[in-house]
Amino acid sequence: MDNLTHSLVGAVLGQAGLKRTTGLAMPALIIGANLPDVDAACFFWLHGTEHLAFRRGITHGPPALVLLPLVLAGMLWAFDRWQTKRGTRPEARLPVRFGWLYAMAFIGCLSHPFFDWLNVYGIRLLEPFSSQWFYGDTLFIIDVWLWALLIASLWWSRRREKAGAEWMRPARVGIAVGLAYIGVNAWISAKAVQSLPPYKKDNHFGFEVIASPVPFAFWERDLVDGYPSLYWHSRYRAFSGRSERQEVGNPCFVPGWLIAERAETDHQVEAFMYWSRAPFATRADDGSVILYDARFYDPLSRDRFSVALPDVKCEPLP
């Protein structure tokens, strides 16, 4: 998910009562909720599709979720001691207890992979023990409805806190409603997959079905189904069913051995195929091949979610 969502989740957890555990609990929760995204620094040294093979991996796995909160807690604890020595420590701040500070940073970090798992991009939850990708197919990466819910509950809680009233309940209600919203979206995705004929859902021979959430309209799904060479697209609406299936792109035939051979010598192809969930080849304007992922197919703006094979000729599917 986007970092605003992660930050709001950390803040709402704090307003639900966790910020009372120790001084600096709120920054531990908010920063912790974003901390696994330190892997975004890879954009400084990786180019093309190489970042696809690096992101949402090692910094989102179990060892990192234990060590990153420890680093964060140590930095916040040291910051509190530094302010104390300078005489600038706020008087209203609660005593800083390192154990609780680590626990808050850990909870914040733990919320991050949960929300990242909810979209179609995927996450390698078990790195470095396993490189398997996991997909939730539940929320779009930027969900404005979730934003509105989290912001409203946070604003309501802070307003009651300033007025001296009970302030934890609004945040807890926001968490409960947010989890219910996620559950409804998971149900819509499941219904979208069920809208396909039975023979299209058995996943035999590498058949892939993806119910991809769309921006704004949480009740709709971009439904992608097909095989590594050929995919179809349809739009599912929770209240009116599924539209007709249409072929994605202008697919080409590229032998699997050629892609495997190219991946051994070309890091861009290797990274793309490592990350891709629904790979297919399509024809470029010059008759060569471009590899896309059906989840992020946009022929008008070829970007970091595709890789060109300029020396491979596009052949029609057999």
PDB file of C-alpha atoms in Angstrom:
ATOM      1  CA  MET A   1       0.000   0.000   0.000  1.00  0.00           C
ATOM      2  CA  ASP A   2       1.005   3.651  -0.239  1.00  0.00           C
ATOM      3  CA  ASN A   3       2.898   5.227   2.646  1.00  0.00           C
ATOM      4  CA  LEU A   4       0.032   7.513   3.641  1.00  0.00           C
ATOM      5  CA  THR A   5      -2.082   4.436   4.370  1.00  0.00           C
ATOM      6  CA  HIS A   6       0.730   2.867   6.394  1.00  0.00           C
ATOM      7  CA  SER A   7       1.197   6.099   8.370  1.00  0.00           C
ATOM      8  CA  LEU A   8      -2.526   6.437   9.093  1.00  0.00           C
ATOM      9  CA  VAL A   9      -2.686   2.831  10.279  1.00  0.00           C
ATOM     10  CA  GLY A  10       0.164   3.469  12.726  1.00  0.00           C
ATOM     11  CA  ALA A  11      -1.490   6.672  13.978  1.00  0.00           C
ATOM     12  CA  VAL A  12      -4.895   5.032  14.478  1.00  0.00           C
ATOM     13  CA  LEU A  13      -3.276   2.170  16.402  1.00  0.00           C
ATOM     14  CA  GLY A  14      -1.707   4.786  18.660  1.00  0.00           C
ATOM     15  CA  GLN A  15      -5.015   6.611  19.181  1.00  0.00           C
ATOM     16  CA  ALA A  16      -6.658   3.276  19.989  1.00  0.00           C
ATOM     17  CA  GLY A  17      -4.652   3.333  23.220  1.00  0.00           C
ATOM     18  CA  LEU A  18      -1.202   2.049  22.327  1.00  0.00           C
ATOM     19  CA  LYS A  19       0.387   5.473  22.619  1.00  0.00           C
ATOM     20  CA  ARG A  20      -0.202   5.354  26.373  1.00  0.00           C
ATOM     21  CA  THR A  21       2.275   2.493  26.813  1.00  0.00           C
ATOM     22  CA  THR A  22       5.454   4.593  26.673  1.00  0.00           C
ATOM     23  CA  GLY A  23       6.857   7.925  25.629  1.00  0.00           C
ATOM     24  CA  LEU A  24       7.455   8.199  21.857  1.00  0.00           C
ATOM     25  CA  ALA A  25       5.059   5.322  21.200  1.00  0.00           C
ATOM     26  CA  MET A  26       3.263   7.274  18.473  1.00  0.00           C
ATOM     27  CA  PRO A  27       6.378   7.924  16.351  1.00  0.00           C
ATOM     28  CA  ALA A  28       7.418   4.296  16.917  1.00  0.00           C
ATOM     29  CA  LEU A  29       4.076   3.120  15.510  1.00  0.00           C
ATOM     30  CA  ILE A  30       3.993   5.538  12.559  1.00  0.00           C
ATOM     31  CA  ILE A  31       7.633   5.192  11.536  1.00  0.00           C
ATOM     32  CA  GLY A  32       7.518   1.456  12.182  1.00  0.00           C
ATOM     33  CA  ALA A  33       4.511   1.121   9.893  1.00  0.00           C
ATOM     34  CA  ASN A  34       6.642   2.560   7.060  1.00  0.00           C
ATOM     35  CA  LEU A  35      10.025   1.089   7.980  1.00  0.00           C
ATOM     36  CA  PRO A  36       9.980  -2.026   5.722  1.00  0.00           C
ATOM     37  CA  ASP A  37       9.869   0.343   2.744  1.00  0.00           C
ATOM     38  CA  VAL A  38      13.522   1.221   3.323  1.00  0.00           C
ATOM     39  CA  ASP A  39      14.064  -1.111   0.367  1.00  0.00           C
ATOM     40  CA  ALA A  40      12.855   1.771  -1.835  1.00  0.00           C
ATOM     41  CA  ALA A  41      16.437   3.037  -1.591  1.00  0.00           C
ATOM     42  CA  CYS A  42      17.231   0.415  -4.253  1.00  0.00           C
ATOM     43  CA  PHE A  43      16.119   2.949  -6.883  1.00  0.00           C
ATOM     44  CA  PHE A  44      19.458   4.704  -6.309  1.00  0.00           C
ATOM     45  CA  TRP A  45      21.485   1.744  -7.596  1.00  0.00           C
ATOM     46  CA  LEU A  46      19.060  -0.429  -9.593  1.00  0.00           C
ATOM     47  CA  HIS A  47      17.567   0.471 -12.958  1.00  0.00           C
ATOM     48  CA  GLY A  48      14.919  -0.804 -15.338  1.00  0.00           C
ATOM     49  CA  THR A  49      13.021  -3.791 -13.967  1.00  0.00           C
ATOM     50  CA  GLU A  50      15.722  -4.813 -11.473  1.00  0.00           C
ATOM     51  CA  HIS A  51      13.866  -3.173  -8.602  1.00  0.00           C
ATOM     52  CA  LEU A  52      10.966  -5.588  -9.175  1.00  0.00           C
ATOM     53  CA  ALA A  53      13.139  -8.469  -7.974  1.00  0.00           C
ATOM     54  CA  PHE A  54      14.250  -6.543  -4.880  1.00  0.00           C
ATOM     55  CA  ARG A  55      11.220  -4.680  -3.537  1.00  0.00           C
ATOM     56  CA  ARG A  56       8.840  -6.251  -1.013  1.00  0.00           C
ATOM     57  CA  GLY A  57      11.324  -8.941  -0.168  1.00  0.00           C
ATOM     58  CA  ILE A  58      14.097  -9.051   2.410  1.00  0.00           C
ATOM     59  CA  THR A  59      12.950  -5.974   4.378  1.00  0.00           C
ATOM     60  CA  HIS A  60       9.422  -7.428   4.598  1.00  0.00           C
ATOM     61  CA  GLY A  61      10.442 -10.867   5.865  1.00  0.00           C
ATOM     62  CA  PRO A  62      10.590 -12.269   9.435  1.00  0.00           C
ATOM     63  CA  PRO A  63      14.218 -11.360  10.307  1.00  0.00           C
ATOM     64  CA  ALA A  64      13.743  -7.751   9.184  1.00  0.00           C
ATOM     65  CA  LEU A  65      10.468  -7.455  11.103  1.00  0.00           C
ATOM     66  CA  VAL A  66      12.416  -8.337  14.249  1.00  0.00           C
ATOM     67  CA  LEU A  67      15.583  -6.311  13.613  1.00  0.00           C
ATOM     68  CA  LEU A  68      14.160  -3.128  12.054  1.00  0.00           C
ATOM     69  CA  PRO A  69      11.963  -2.338  15.115  1.00  0.00           C
ATOM     70  CA  LEU A  70      15.005  -2.892  17.328  1.00  0.00           C
ATOM     71  CA  VAL A  71      16.978  -0.298  15.361  1.00  0.00           C
ATOM     72  CA  LEU A  72      14.060   2.134  15.439  1.00  0.00           C
ATOM     73  CA  ALA A  73      13.495   1.677  19.175  1.00  0.00           C
ATOM     74  CA  GLY A  74      17.201   2.265  19.824  1.00  0.00           C
ATOM     75  CA  MET A  75      17.190   5.466  17.796  1.00  0.00           C
ATOM     76  CA  LEU A  76      14.083   6.824  19.528  1.00  0.00           C
ATOM     77  CA  TRP A  77      15.453   5.887  22.955  1.00  0.00           C
ATOM     78  CA  ALA A  78      18.728   7.663  22.123  1.00  0.00           C
ATOM     79  CA  PHE A  79      16.785  10.689  20.871  1.00  0.00           C
ATOM     80  CA  ASP A  80      14.910  10.892  24.182  1.00  0.00           C
ATOM     81  CA  ARG A  81      18.191  10.735  26.124  1.00  0.00           C
ATOM     82  CA  TRP A  82      19.723  13.390  23.861  1.00  0.00           C
ATOM     83  CA  GLN A  83      16.806  15.750  24.493  1.00  0.00           C
ATOM     84  CA  THR A  84      17.069  15.087  28.212  1.00  0.00           C
ATOM     85  CA  LYS A  85      20.756  16.061  28.271  1.00  0.00           C
ATOM     86  CA  ARG A  86      20.014  19.245  26.323  1.00  0.00           C
ATOM     87  CA  GLY A  87      17.107  20.119  28.570  1.00  0.00           C
ATOM     88  CA  THR A  88      14.669  20.186  25.629  1.00  0.00           C
ATOM     89  CA  ARG A  89      12.664  17.065  26.492  1.00  0.00           C
ATOM     90  CA  PRO A  90       8.901  17.905  26.575  1.00  0.00           C
ATOM     91  CA  GLU A  91       7.546  17.729  30.110  1.00  0.00           C
ATOM     92  CA  ALA A  92       4.319  16.099  28.969  1.00  0.00           C
ATOM     93  CA  ARG A  93       6.098  13.128  27.386  1.00  0.00           C
ATOM     94  CA  LEU A  94       5.626   9.839  29.216  1.00  0.00           C
ATOM     95  CA  PRO A  95       8.706   7.993  30.504  1.00  0.00           C
ATOM     96  CA  VAL A  96      10.356   6.052  27.705  1.00  0.00           C
ATOM     97  CA  ARG A  97      10.468   2.322  28.405  1.00  0.00           C
ATOM     98  CA  PHE A  98      12.652   0.530  25.885  1.00  0.00           C
ATOM     99  CA  GLY A  99      10.732  -2.751  26.003  1.00  0.00           C
ATOM    100  CA  TRP A 100       7.417  -1.064  25.260  1.00  0.00           C
ATOM    101  CA  LEU A 101       9.071   1.147  22.647  1.00  0.00           C
ATOM    102  CA  TYR A 102      10.337  -1.939  20.844  1.00  0.00           C
ATOM    103  CA  ALA A 103       6.882  -3.546  21.103  1.00  0.00           C
ATOM    104  CA  MET A 104       5.240  -0.506  19.491  1.00  0.00           C
ATOM    105  CA  ALA A 105       7.817  -0.387  16.695  1.00  0.00           C
ATOM    106  CA  PHE A 106       7.296  -4.119  16.147  1.00  0.00           C
ATOM    107  CA  ILE A 107       3.495  -3.742  15.949  1.00  0.00           C
ATOM    108  CA  GLY A 108       3.906  -0.894  13.470  1.00  0.00           C
ATOM    109  CA  CYS A 109       6.298  -2.938  11.316  1.00  0.00           C
ATOM    110  CA  LEU A 110       4.014  -5.959  11.479  1.00  0.00           C
ATOM    111  CA  SER A 111       1.094  -3.951  10.086  1.00  0.00           C
ATOM    112  CA  HIS A 112       3.117  -3.109   6.969  1.00  0.00           C
ATOM    113  CA  PRO A 113       3.348  -6.552   5.305  1.00  0.00           C
ATOM    114  CA  PHE A 114      -0.298  -7.233   6.153  1.00  0.00           C
ATOM    115  CA  PHE A 115      -1.462  -4.240   4.135  1.00  0.00           C
ATOM    116  CA  ASP A 116       1.083  -4.813   1.357  1.00  0.00           C
ATOM    117  CA  TRP A 117      -0.212  -8.371   1.005  1.00  0.00           C
ATOM    118  CA  LEU A 118      -3.734  -7.075   0.304  1.00  0.00           C
ATOM    119  CA  ASN A 119      -3.024  -5.906  -3.271  1.00  0.00           C
ATOM    120  CA  VAL A 120      -2.127  -7.714  -6.504  1.00  0.00           C
ATOM    121  CA  TYR A 121       1.514  -6.584  -6.631  1.00  0.00           C
ATOM    122  CA  GLY A 122       2.487  -9.258  -4.144  1.00  0.00           C
ATOM    123  CA  ILE A 123       4.942  -9.644  -1.286  1.00  0.00           C
ATOM    124  CA  ARG A 124       7.563 -12.230  -0.348  1.00  0.00           C
ATOM    125  CA  LEU A 125       6.498 -12.721   3.262  1.00  0.00           C
ATOM    126  CA  LEU A 126       9.040 -15.433   4.091  1.00  0.00           C
ATOM    127  CA  GLU A 127      12.273 -13.910   2.783  1.00  0.00           C
ATOM    128  CA  PRO A 128      15.063 -14.990   3.129  1.00  0.00           C
ATOM    129  CA  PHE A 129      13.716 -18.473   3.916  1.00  0.00           C
ATOM    130  CA  SER A 130      11.504 -18.638   0.837  1.00  0.00           C
ATOM    131  CA  SER A 131      11.099 -16.433  -2.236  1.00  0.00           C
ATOM    132  CA  GLN A 132       7.458 -17.368  -2.786  1.00  0.00           C
ATOM    133  CA  TRP A 133       5.167 -14.469  -3.679  1.00  0.00           C
ATOM    134  CA  PHE A 134       1.869 -14.044  -1.808  1.00  0.00           C
ATOM    135  CA  TYR A 135      -1.115 -12.079  -3.164  1.00  0.00           C
ATOM    136  CA  GLY A 136      -4.219 -10.825  -1.349  1.00  0.00           C
ATOM    137  CA  ASP A 137      -6.105  -9.398  -4.391  1.00  0.00           C
ATOM    138  CA  THR A 138      -8.254  -7.359  -2.006  1.00  0.00           C
ATOM    139  CA  LEU A 139      -7.411  -3.619  -2.110  1.00  0.00           C
ATOM    140  CA  PHE A 140      -6.044  -1.247  -4.726  1.00  0.00           C
ATOM    141  CA  ILE A 141      -2.614   0.053  -3.765  1.00  0.00           C
ATOM    142  CA  ILE A 142      -4.126   3.515  -3.059  1.00  0.00           C
ATOM    143  CA  ASP A 143      -7.585   3.157  -1.531  1.00  0.00           C
ATOM    144  CA  VAL A 144      -9.249   6.545  -1.019  1.00  0.00           C
ATOM    145  CA  TRP A 145     -12.121   4.981   0.947  1.00  0.00           C
ATOM    146  CA  LEU A 146      -9.668   3.510   3.439  1.00  0.00           C
ATOM    147  CA  TRP A 147      -7.955   6.891   3.592  1.00  0.00           C
ATOM    148  CA  ALA A 148     -11.272   8.574   4.417  1.00  0.00           C
ATOM    149  CA  LEU A 149     -12.111   6.016   7.093  1.00  0.00           C
ATOM    150  CA  LEU A 150      -8.724   6.234   8.812  1.00  0.00           C
ATOM    151  CA  ILE A 151      -8.560  10.042   8.626  1.00  0.00           C
ATOM    152  CA  ALA A 152     -12.108  10.404   9.995  1.00  0.00           C
ATOM    153  CA  SER A 153     -11.493   8.076  12.937  1.00  0.00           C
ATOM    154  CA  LEU A 154      -8.156   9.777  13.673  1.00  0.00           C
ATOM    155  CA  TRP A 155      -9.697  13.258  13.527  1.00  0.00           C
ATOM    156  CA  TRP A 156     -12.628  12.188  15.735  1.00  0.00           C
ATOM    157  CA  SER A 157     -10.294  10.619  18.292  1.00  0.00           C
ATOM    158  CA  ARG A 158      -7.954  13.619  18.440  1.00  0.00           C
ATOM    159  CA  ARG A 159     -10.844  16.031  18.744  1.00  0.00           C
ATOM    160  CA  ARG A 160     -12.286  14.122  21.725  1.00  0.00           C
ATOM    161  CA  GLU A 161      -8.836  13.900  23.304  1.00  0.00           C
ATOM    162  CA  LYS A 162      -8.388  17.679  23.140  1.00  0.00           C
ATOM    163  CA  ALA A 163     -11.851  18.128  24.663  1.00  0.00           C
ATOM    164  CA  GLY A 164     -10.933  15.874  27.588  1.00  0.00           C
ATOM    165  CA  ALA A 165     -13.446  13.186  26.615  1.00  0.00           C
ATOM    166  CA  GLU A 166     -12.931   9.448  26.062  1.00  0.00           C
ATOM    167  CA  TRP A 167     -10.795   9.333  22.884  1.00  0.00           C
ATOM    168  CA  MET A 168      -9.820   5.718  22.265  1.00  0.00           C
ATOM    169  CA  ARG A 169     -13.226   4.443  21.147  1.00  0.00           C
ATOM    170  CA  PRO A 170     -13.347   6.389  17.828  1.00  0.00           C
ATOM    171  CA  ALA A 171     -10.009   4.873  16.774  1.00  0.00           C
ATOM    172  CA  ARG A 172     -11.119   1.400  17.823  1.00  0.00           C
ATOM    173  CA  VAL A 173     -14.347   1.821  15.878  1.00  0.00           C
ATOM    174  CA  GLY A 174     -12.282   2.938  12.891  1.00  0.00           C
ATOM    175  CA  ILE A 175     -10.120  -0.190  13.158  1.00  0.00           C
ATOM    176  CA  ALA A 176     -13.186  -2.437  13.368  1.00  0.00           C
ATOM    177  CA  VAL A 177     -14.896  -0.760  10.400  1.00  0.00           C
ATOM    178  CA  GLY A 178     -11.625  -0.853   8.431  1.00  0.00           C
ATOM    179  CA  LEU A 179     -11.280  -4.599   8.985  1.00  0.00           C
ATOM    180  CA  ALA A 180     -14.913  -5.060   7.933  1.00  0.00           C
ATOM    181  CA  TYR A 181     -14.215  -3.015   4.772  1.00  0.00           C
ATOM    182  CA  ILE A 182     -11.245  -5.258   3.980  1.00  0.00           C
ATOM    183  CA  GLY A 183     -13.437  -8.316   4.520  1.00  0.00           C
ATOM    184  CA  VAL A 184     -16.092  -6.991   2.133  1.00  0.00           C
ATOM    185  CA  ASN A 185     -13.439  -6.349  -0.514  1.00  0.00           C
ATOM    186  CA  ALA A 186     -12.060  -9.871  -0.092  1.00  0.00           C
ATOM    187  CA  TRP A 187     -15.602 -11.204  -0.618  1.00  0.00           C
ATOM    188  CA  ILE A 188     -16.014  -9.120  -3.796  1.00  0.00           C
ATOM    189  CA  SER A 189     -12.736 -10.489  -5.165  1.00  0.00           C
ATOM    190  CA  ALA A 190     -13.854 -14.040  -4.418  1.00  0.00           C
ATOM    191  CA  LYS A 191     -17.203 -13.413  -6.156  1.00  0.00           C
ATOM    192  CA  ALA A 192     -15.353 -12.001  -9.179  1.00  0.00           C
ATOM    193  CA  VAL A 193     -13.330 -15.213  -9.513  1.00  0.00           C
ATOM    194  CA  GLN A 194     -16.488 -17.285  -9.095  1.00  0.00           C
ATOM    195  CA  SER A 195     -18.096 -15.418 -11.995  1.00  0.00           C
ATOM    196  CA  LEU A 196     -15.837 -17.324 -14.392  1.00  0.00           C
ATOM    197  CA  PRO A 197     -17.076 -20.655 -15.795  1.00  0.00           C
ATOM    198  CA  PRO A 198     -15.999 -23.651 -13.649  1.00  0.00           C
ATOM    199  CA  TYR A 199     -13.467 -24.900 -16.195  1.00  0.00           C
ATOM    200  CA  LYS A 200     -11.723 -21.518 -16.051  1.00  0.00           C
ATOM    201  CA  LYS A 201     -11.043 -21.774 -12.308  1.00  0.00           C
ATOM    202  CA  ASP A 202      -9.359 -25.162 -11.972  1.00  0.00           C
ATOM    203  CA  ASN A 203      -5.904 -23.560 -12.470  1.00  0.00           C
ATOM    204  CA  HIS A 204      -4.694 -26.530 -14.532  1.00  0.00           C
ATOM    205  CA  PHE A 205      -1.756 -26.119 -16.901  1.00  0.00           C
ATOM    206  CA  GLY A 206      -0.639 -22.842 -15.334  1.00  0.00           C
ATOM    207  CA  PHE A 207      -4.015 -21.101 -15.717  1.00  0.00           C
ATOM    208  CA  GLU A 208      -4.045 -17.873 -13.702  1.00  0.00           C
ATOM    209  CA  VAL A 209      -7.019 -15.930 -12.335  1.00  0.00           C
ATOM    210  CA  ILE A 210      -6.499 -12.459 -10.845  1.00  0.00           C
ATOM    211  CA  ALA A 211      -9.256 -10.249  -9.449  1.00  0.00           C
ATOM    212  CA  SER A 212      -7.526  -6.868  -9.437  1.00  0.00           C
ATOM    213  CA  PRO A 213      -9.166  -4.020  -7.454  1.00  0.00           C
ATOM    214  CA  VAL A 214      -9.539  -0.730  -9.313  1.00  0.00           C
ATOM    215  CA  PRO A 215      -9.179   2.906  -8.137  1.00  0.00           C
ATOM    216  CA  PHE A 216     -12.204   4.524  -6.455  1.00  0.00           C
ATOM    217  CA  ALA A 217     -14.787   1.869  -7.410  1.00  0.00           C
ATOM    218  CA  PHE A 218     -14.084  -0.709  -4.693  1.00  0.00           C
ATOM    219  CA  TRP A 219     -17.104  -2.734  -5.857  1.00  0.00           C
ATOM    220  CA  GLU A 220     -15.431  -3.444  -9.229  1.00  0.00           C
ATOM    221  CA  ARG A 221     -12.600  -5.746 -10.265  1.00  0.00           C
ATOM    222  CA  ASP A 222     -10.402  -6.007 -13.338  1.00  0.00           C
ATOM    223  CA  LEU A 223     -10.600  -9.741 -13.886  1.00  0.00           C
ATOM    224  CA  VAL A 224      -7.582 -11.270 -15.630  1.00  0.00           C
ATOM    225  CA  ASP A 225      -7.528 -14.935 -16.614  1.00  0.00           C
ATOM    226  CA  GLY A 226      -5.440 -16.982 -18.987  1.00  0.00           C
ATOM    227  CA  TYR A 227      -2.076 -18.630 -19.572  1.00  0.00           C
ATOM    228  CA  PRO A 228       1.521 -17.309 -19.692  1.00  0.00           C
ATOM    229  CA  SER A 229       1.146 -16.625 -23.442  1.00  0.00           C
ATOM    230  CA  LEU A 230      -2.448 -15.421 -23.639  1.00  0.00           C
ATOM    231  CA  TYR A 231      -4.654 -13.532 -21.187  1.00  0.00           C
ATOM    232  CA  TRP A 232      -8.187 -12.178 -21.237  1.00  0.00           C
ATOM    233  CA  HIS A 233      -9.591  -9.190 -19.447  1.00  0.00           C
ATOM    234  CA  SER A 234     -13.105  -8.483 -18.197  1.00  0.00           C
ATOM    235  CA  ARG A 235     -14.655  -6.077 -15.693  1.00  0.00           C
ATOM    236  CA  TYR A 236     -16.615  -7.506 -12.778  1.00  0.00           C
ATOM    237  CA  ARG A 237     -19.154  -5.339 -10.932  1.00  0.00           C
ATOM    238  CA  ALA A 238     -20.586  -6.620  -7.673  1.00  0.00           C
ATOM    239  CA  PHE A 239     -24.101  -5.463  -8.566  1.00  0.00           C
ATOM    240  CA  SER A 240     -24.282  -6.288 -12.269  1.00  0.00           C
ATOM    241  CA  GLY A 241     -21.955  -9.231 -12.939  1.00  0.00           C
ATOM    242  CA  ARG A 242     -19.116  -9.591 -15.421  1.00  0.00           C
ATOM    243  CA  SER A 243     -18.524  -7.959 -18.801  1.00  0.00           C
ATOM    244  CA  GLU A 244     -17.432  -9.857 -21.912  1.00  0.00           C
ATOM    245  CA  ARG A 245     -13.870 -11.153 -21.961  1.00  0.00           C
ATOM    246  CA  GLN A 246     -11.411  -9.410 -24.280  1.00  0.00           C
ATOM    247  CA  GLU A 247      -7.935 -10.486 -25.278  1.00  0.00           C
ATOM    248  CA  VAL A 248      -5.178  -8.516 -23.540  1.00  0.00           C
ATOM    249  CA  GLY A 249      -2.739  -6.833 -25.917  1.00  0.00           C
ATOM    250  CA  ASN A 250      -1.503  -8.155 -29.235  1.00  0.00           C
ATOM    251  CA  PRO A 251       0.068 -11.399 -28.005  1.00  0.00           C
ATOM    252  CA  CYS A 252       3.108 -13.024 -29.597  1.00  0.00           C
ATOM    253  CA  PHE A 253       4.534 -16.492 -29.381  1.00  0.00           C
ATOM    254  CA  VAL A 254       7.934 -16.633 -27.701  1.00  0.00           C
ATOM    255  CA  PRO A 255       9.347 -20.085 -26.831  1.00  0.00           C
ATOM    256  CA  GLY A 256       9.834 -20.662 -23.130  1.00  0.00           C
ATOM    257  CA  TRP A 257      13.407 -21.826 -23.687  1.00  0.00           C
ATOM    258  CA  LEU A 258      14.246 -18.506 -25.322  1.00  0.00           C
ATOM    259  CA  ILE A 259      12.973 -16.526 -22.317  1.00  0.00           C
ATOM    260  CA  ALA A 260      14.864 -18.826 -19.923  1.00  0.00           C
ATOM    261  CA  GLU A 261      18.034 -18.488 -21.977  1.00  0.00           C
ATOM    262  CA  ARG A 262      17.691 -14.693 -22.134  1.00  0.00           C
ATOM    263  CA  ALA A 263      17.097 -14.485 -18.375  1.00  0.00           C
ATOM    264  CA  GLU A 264      20.482 -16.124 -17.787  1.00  0.00           C
ATOM    265  CA  THR A 265      22.324 -13.282 -19.521  1.00  0.00           C
ATOM    266  CA  ASP A 266      19.967 -10.294 -19.188  1.00  0.00           C
ATOM    267  CA  HIS A 267      19.308  -9.056 -15.636  1.00  0.00           C
ATOM    268  CA  GLN A 268      16.289  -7.034 -16.811  1.00  0.00           C
ATOM    269  CA  VAL A 269      14.552 -10.138 -18.182  1.00  0.00           C
ATOM    270  CA  GLU A 270      15.591 -12.194 -15.165  1.00  0.00           C
ATOM    271  CA  ALA A 271      14.170  -9.609 -12.740  1.00  0.00           C
ATOM    272  CA  PHE A 272      10.949  -9.228 -14.710  1.00  0.00           C
ATOM    273  CA  MET A 273      10.257 -12.976 -14.908  1.00  0.00           C
ATOM    274  CA  TYR A 274      11.107 -13.416 -11.216  1.00  0.00           C
ATOM    275  CA  TRP A 275       8.482 -10.819 -10.289  1.00  0.00           C
ATOM    276  CA  SER A 276       5.861 -11.415 -12.969  1.00  0.00           C
ATOM    277  CA  ARG A 277       2.650 -13.198 -12.088  1.00  0.00           C
ATOM    278  CA  ALA A 278       0.905 -13.057 -15.472  1.00  0.00           C
ATOM    279  CA  PRO A 279       3.661 -12.652 -18.110  1.00  0.00           C
ATOM    280  CA  PHE A 280       2.930 -12.440 -21.807  1.00  0.00           C
ATOM    281  CA  ALA A 281       4.654 -11.173 -24.940  1.00  0.00           C
ATOM    282  CA  THR A 282       3.088  -8.516 -27.156  1.00  0.00           C
ATOM    283  CA  ARG A 283       4.057  -6.888 -30.440  1.00  0.00           C
ATOM    284  CA  ALA A 284       5.948  -3.584 -30.479  1.00  0.00           C
ATOM    285  CA  ASP A 285       5.535  -1.027 -33.269  1.00  0.00           C
ATOM    286  CA  ASP A 286       8.682  -2.288 -35.011  1.00  0.00           C
ATOM    287  CA  GLY A 287       7.580  -5.929 -34.917  1.00  0.00           C
ATOM    288  CA  SER A 288       9.781  -6.884 -31.985  1.00  0.00           C
ATOM    289  CA  VAL A 289       8.616  -8.205 -28.606  1.00  0.00           C
ATOM    290  CA  ILE A 290       7.777  -6.500 -25.325  1.00  0.00           C
ATOM    291  CA  LEU A 291       7.179  -8.558 -22.190  1.00  0.00           C
ATOM    292  CA  TYR A 292       4.328  -7.297 -20.027  1.00  0.00           C
ATOM    293  CA  ASP A 293       2.493  -8.471 -16.962  1.00  0.00           C
ATOM    294  CA  ALA A 294      -1.268  -8.642 -17.507  1.00  0.00           C
ATOM    295  CA  ARG A 295      -1.825  -7.031 -14.089  1.00  0.00           C
ATOM    296  CA  PHE A 296      -0.137  -3.799 -15.227  1.00  0.00           C
ATOM    297  CA  TYR A 297      -0.621  -3.733 -18.980  1.00  0.00           C
ATOM    298  CA  ASP A 298      -0.566  -0.213 -20.401  1.00  0.00           C
ATOM    299  CA  PRO A 299       0.458  -0.020 -24.083  1.00  0.00           C
ATOM    300  CA  LEU A 300       0.324   3.789 -24.086  1.00  0.00           C
ATOM    301  CA  SER A 301       3.034   4.251 -21.478  1.00  0.00           C
ATOM    302  CA  ARG A 302       5.565   1.461 -21.334  1.00  0.00           C
ATOM    303  CA  ASP A 303       7.213   1.843 -17.953  1.00  0.00           C
ATOM    304  CA  ARG A 304       9.116  -0.125 -15.328  1.00  0.00           C
ATOM    305  CA  PHE A 305       6.554  -2.958 -15.433  1.00  0.00           C
ATOM    306  CA  SER A 306       7.710  -4.196 -18.838  1.00  0.00           C
ATOM    307  CA  VAL A 307      10.900  -5.180 -20.614  1.00  0.00           C
ATOM    308  CA  ALA A 308      11.686  -4.950 -24.343  1.00  0.00           C
ATOM    309  CA  LEU A 309      13.296  -7.673 -26.441  1.00  0.00           C
ATOM    310  CA  PRO A 310      14.257  -5.603 -29.510  1.00  0.00           C
ATOM    311  CA  ASP A 311      16.107  -8.474 -31.218  1.00  0.00           C
ATOM    312  CA  VAL A 312      13.251 -10.986 -30.898  1.00  0.00           C
ATOM    313  CA  LYS A 313      10.685 -11.046 -33.692  1.00  0.00           C
ATOM    314  CA  CYS A 314       7.003 -11.191 -32.791  1.00  0.00           C
ATOM    315  CA  GLU A 315       5.520 -14.461 -34.085  1.00  0.00           C
ATOM    316  CA  PRO A 316       1.753 -15.172 -34.139  1.00  0.00           C
ATOM    317  CA  LEU A 317       0.437 -17.568 -31.519  1.00  0.00           C
ATOM    318  CA  PRO A 318       0.130 -21.145 -32.831  1.00  0.00           C
TER     319      PRO A 318
END
